[in-house]
């Protein structure tokens, strides 16, 4: 499989910001995606940005807004870690380390202080 998803929690800082892009050496492309229900069917679509209100948490989660990793260089294996660089409209780039979990894992999301 050459696609995967990344989930995390972004903690807003003193001013509002927007997550506008992401990249990783592990994937040819990283897109911001969301899942919307339409006529009883969940559909994934690309979005331009994720709003990060000042002082609030924004959760990127399964069946919701998330990072879609496309063109992976190899299969993701539980326990591996890799870096994803997040680009914010106001605060620039910030790198986070993602830990791969199995698709059935129910652990908490990684947290990213923004």
PDB file of C-alpha atoms in Angstrom:
ATOM      1  CA  UNK A   1       0.000   0.000   0.000  1.00  0.00           C
ATOM      2  CA  UNK A   2       1.489   3.353  -0.936  1.00  0.00           C
ATOM      3  CA  UNK A   3      -0.875   5.580   1.079  1.00  0.00           C
ATOM      4  CA  UNK A   4      -1.272   6.290   4.766  1.00  0.00           C
ATOM      5  CA  UNK A   5      -2.704   8.887   7.106  1.00  0.00           C
ATOM      6  CA  UNK A   6      -1.295  10.920   9.971  1.00  0.00           C
ATOM      7  CA  UNK A   7      -3.281  12.108  12.966  1.00  0.00           C
ATOM      8  CA  UNK A   8      -2.254  14.605  15.628  1.00  0.00           C
ATOM      9  CA  UNK A   9      -3.454  17.343  17.931  1.00  0.00           C
ATOM     10  CA  UNK A  10      -2.325  20.918  17.285  1.00  0.00           C
ATOM     11  CA  UNK A  11      -2.390  23.308  20.226  1.00  0.00           C
ATOM     12  CA  UNK A  12      -3.065  26.866  19.059  1.00  0.00           C
ATOM     13  CA  UNK A  13      -0.704  29.586  20.235  1.00  0.00           C
ATOM     14  CA  UNK A  14      -1.319  33.206  21.173  1.00  0.00           C
ATOM     15  CA  UNK A  15      -2.623  34.123  17.716  1.00  0.00           C
ATOM     16  CA  UNK A  16      -4.872  32.321  15.268  1.00  0.00           C
ATOM     17  CA  UNK A  17      -3.081  30.488  12.474  1.00  0.00           C
ATOM     18  CA  UNK A  18      -3.790  28.089   9.623  1.00  0.00           C
ATOM     19  CA  UNK A  19      -2.121  24.804   8.715  1.00  0.00           C
ATOM     20  CA  UNK A  20      -1.676  25.215   4.964  1.00  0.00           C
ATOM     21  CA  UNK A  21       0.606  22.348   3.925  1.00  0.00           C
ATOM     22  CA  UNK A  22       2.708  19.420   5.087  1.00  0.00           C
ATOM     23  CA  UNK A  23       5.546  17.320   3.714  1.00  0.00           C
ATOM     24  CA  UNK A  24       7.589  14.274   4.619  1.00  0.00           C
ATOM     25  CA  UNK A  25      10.582  12.479   3.156  1.00  0.00           C
ATOM     26  CA  UNK A  26       8.525   9.265   3.487  1.00  0.00           C
ATOM     27  CA  UNK A  27       5.842  10.365   0.985  1.00  0.00           C
ATOM     28  CA  UNK A  28       5.824  11.895  -2.473  1.00  0.00           C
ATOM     29  CA  UNK A  29       2.874  14.088  -1.410  1.00  0.00           C
ATOM     30  CA  UNK A  30       1.146  15.026   1.838  1.00  0.00           C
ATOM     31  CA  UNK A  31      -2.304  16.554   1.473  1.00  0.00           C
ATOM     32  CA  UNK A  32      -4.749  17.985   3.976  1.00  0.00           C
ATOM     33  CA  UNK A  33      -7.950  15.949   3.771  1.00  0.00           C
ATOM     34  CA  UNK A  34     -11.320  15.872   5.459  1.00  0.00           C
ATOM     35  CA  UNK A  35     -14.121  13.338   5.502  1.00  0.00           C
ATOM     36  CA  UNK A  36     -17.676  14.490   4.859  1.00  0.00           C
ATOM     37  CA  UNK A  37     -20.852  12.484   4.826  1.00  0.00           C
ATOM     38  CA  UNK A  38     -22.885  12.904   1.640  1.00  0.00           C
ATOM     39  CA  UNK A  39     -26.095  10.941   1.071  1.00  0.00           C
ATOM     40  CA  UNK A  40     -25.117   8.557   3.861  1.00  0.00           C
ATOM     41  CA  UNK A  41     -21.685   7.862   2.355  1.00  0.00           C
ATOM     42  CA  UNK A  42     -18.426   9.122   3.854  1.00  0.00           C
ATOM     43  CA  UNK A  43     -16.294  10.822   1.199  1.00  0.00           C
ATOM     44  CA  UNK A  44     -12.748  12.097   1.546  1.00  0.00           C
ATOM     45  CA  UNK A  45     -11.743  15.356  -0.115  1.00  0.00           C
ATOM     46  CA  UNK A  46      -8.683  17.593  -0.184  1.00  0.00           C
ATOM     47  CA  UNK A  47      -8.878  20.920   1.655  1.00  0.00           C
ATOM     48  CA  UNK A  48      -6.703  24.043   1.406  1.00  0.00           C
ATOM     49  CA  UNK A  49      -6.126  24.700   5.101  1.00  0.00           C
ATOM     50  CA  UNK A  50      -7.006  23.797   8.677  1.00  0.00           C
ATOM     51  CA  UNK A  51      -7.914  26.726  10.920  1.00  0.00           C
ATOM     52  CA  UNK A  52      -6.069  26.774  14.261  1.00  0.00           C
ATOM     53  CA  UNK A  53      -7.814  29.221  16.621  1.00  0.00           C
ATOM     54  CA  UNK A  54      -5.663  30.982  19.230  1.00  0.00           C
ATOM     55  CA  UNK A  55      -5.355  28.936  22.415  1.00  0.00           C
ATOM     56  CA  UNK A  56      -7.520  26.055  21.192  1.00  0.00           C
ATOM     57  CA  UNK A  57      -6.769  22.454  20.250  1.00  0.00           C
ATOM     58  CA  UNK A  58      -7.457  21.162  16.763  1.00  0.00           C
ATOM     59  CA  UNK A  59      -7.600  17.385  16.387  1.00  0.00           C
ATOM     60  CA  UNK A  60      -6.654  15.667  13.127  1.00  0.00           C
ATOM     61  CA  UNK A  61      -8.278  12.252  13.478  1.00  0.00           C
ATOM     62  CA  UNK A  62      -9.635   9.226  11.597  1.00  0.00           C
ATOM     63  CA  UNK A  63     -12.943   9.854   9.793  1.00  0.00           C
ATOM     64  CA  UNK A  64     -12.309  13.601  10.135  1.00  0.00           C
ATOM     65  CA  UNK A  65      -9.628  16.075   9.085  1.00  0.00           C
ATOM     66  CA  UNK A  66      -6.215  14.392   8.690  1.00  0.00           C
ATOM     67  CA  UNK A  67      -2.959  14.344   6.732  1.00  0.00           C
ATOM     68  CA  UNK A  68      -3.021  11.979   3.754  1.00  0.00           C
ATOM     69  CA  UNK A  69       0.398  10.541   2.857  1.00  0.00           C
ATOM     70  CA  UNK A  70       0.566   9.496  -0.787  1.00  0.00           C
ATOM     71  CA  UNK A  71       3.335   7.776  -2.689  1.00  0.00           C
ATOM     72  CA  UNK A  72       4.983   6.290   0.396  1.00  0.00           C
ATOM     73  CA  UNK A  73       8.566   5.136  -0.152  1.00  0.00           C
ATOM     74  CA  UNK A  74       7.804   1.875   1.702  1.00  0.00           C
ATOM     75  CA  UNK A  75       5.077   0.318   3.823  1.00  0.00           C
ATOM     76  CA  UNK A  76       4.434   1.906   7.208  1.00  0.00           C
ATOM     77  CA  UNK A  77       5.290  -0.529  10.014  1.00  0.00           C
ATOM     78  CA  UNK A  78       3.939  -0.166  13.556  1.00  0.00           C
ATOM     79  CA  UNK A  79       6.586   1.274  15.868  1.00  0.00           C
ATOM     80  CA  UNK A  80       8.488   3.174  13.173  1.00  0.00           C
ATOM     81  CA  UNK A  81       8.856   6.934  13.471  1.00  0.00           C
ATOM     82  CA  UNK A  82       9.332   9.580  10.806  1.00  0.00           C
ATOM     83  CA  UNK A  83       9.231  13.354  10.528  1.00  0.00           C
ATOM     84  CA  UNK A  84       6.380  15.389   9.056  1.00  0.00           C
ATOM     85  CA  UNK A  85       6.960  19.099   8.506  1.00  0.00           C
ATOM     86  CA  UNK A  86       3.860  21.228   8.990  1.00  0.00           C
ATOM     87  CA  UNK A  87       3.631  24.644   7.301  1.00  0.00           C
ATOM     88  CA  UNK A  88       1.534  27.312   8.983  1.00  0.00           C
ATOM     89  CA  UNK A  89       0.446  30.564   7.319  1.00  0.00           C
ATOM     90  CA  UNK A  90       1.665  32.746  10.196  1.00  0.00           C
ATOM     91  CA  UNK A  91       4.274  30.799  12.126  1.00  0.00           C
ATOM     92  CA  UNK A  92       6.053  29.027   9.278  1.00  0.00           C
ATOM     93  CA  UNK A  93       7.331  25.459   9.345  1.00  0.00           C
ATOM     94  CA  UNK A  94       7.438  23.172  12.353  1.00  0.00           C
ATOM     95  CA  UNK A  95       8.572  19.548  12.297  1.00  0.00           C
ATOM     96  CA  UNK A  96       6.882  16.798  14.304  1.00  0.00           C
ATOM     97  CA  UNK A  97       7.789  13.159  14.787  1.00  0.00           C
ATOM     98  CA  UNK A  98       5.020  10.709  13.893  1.00  0.00           C
ATOM     99  CA  UNK A  99       4.902   7.214  15.383  1.00  0.00           C
ATOM    100  CA  UNK A 100       3.301   4.568  13.168  1.00  0.00           C
ATOM    101  CA  UNK A 101       0.487   2.623  14.822  1.00  0.00           C
ATOM    102  CA  UNK A 102      -1.584  -0.213  13.444  1.00  0.00           C
ATOM    103  CA  UNK A 103      -4.857   0.722  11.760  1.00  0.00           C
ATOM    104  CA  UNK A 104      -6.721  -0.794  14.721  1.00  0.00           C
ATOM    105  CA  UNK A 105      -4.784   1.049  17.459  1.00  0.00           C
ATOM    106  CA  UNK A 106      -6.859   3.221  19.789  1.00  0.00           C
ATOM    107  CA  UNK A 107      -4.050   5.097  21.564  1.00  0.00           C
ATOM    108  CA  UNK A 108      -4.113   8.872  21.987  1.00  0.00           C
ATOM    109  CA  UNK A 109      -2.967  11.028  19.078  1.00  0.00           C
ATOM    110  CA  UNK A 110       0.457  12.616  19.055  1.00  0.00           C
ATOM    111  CA  UNK A 111       0.389  16.166  20.380  1.00  0.00           C
ATOM    112  CA  UNK A 112       2.006  19.134  18.662  1.00  0.00           C
ATOM    113  CA  UNK A 113       2.442  22.423  20.486  1.00  0.00           C
ATOM    114  CA  UNK A 114       1.903  25.246  18.006  1.00  0.00           C
TER     115      UNK A 114
END
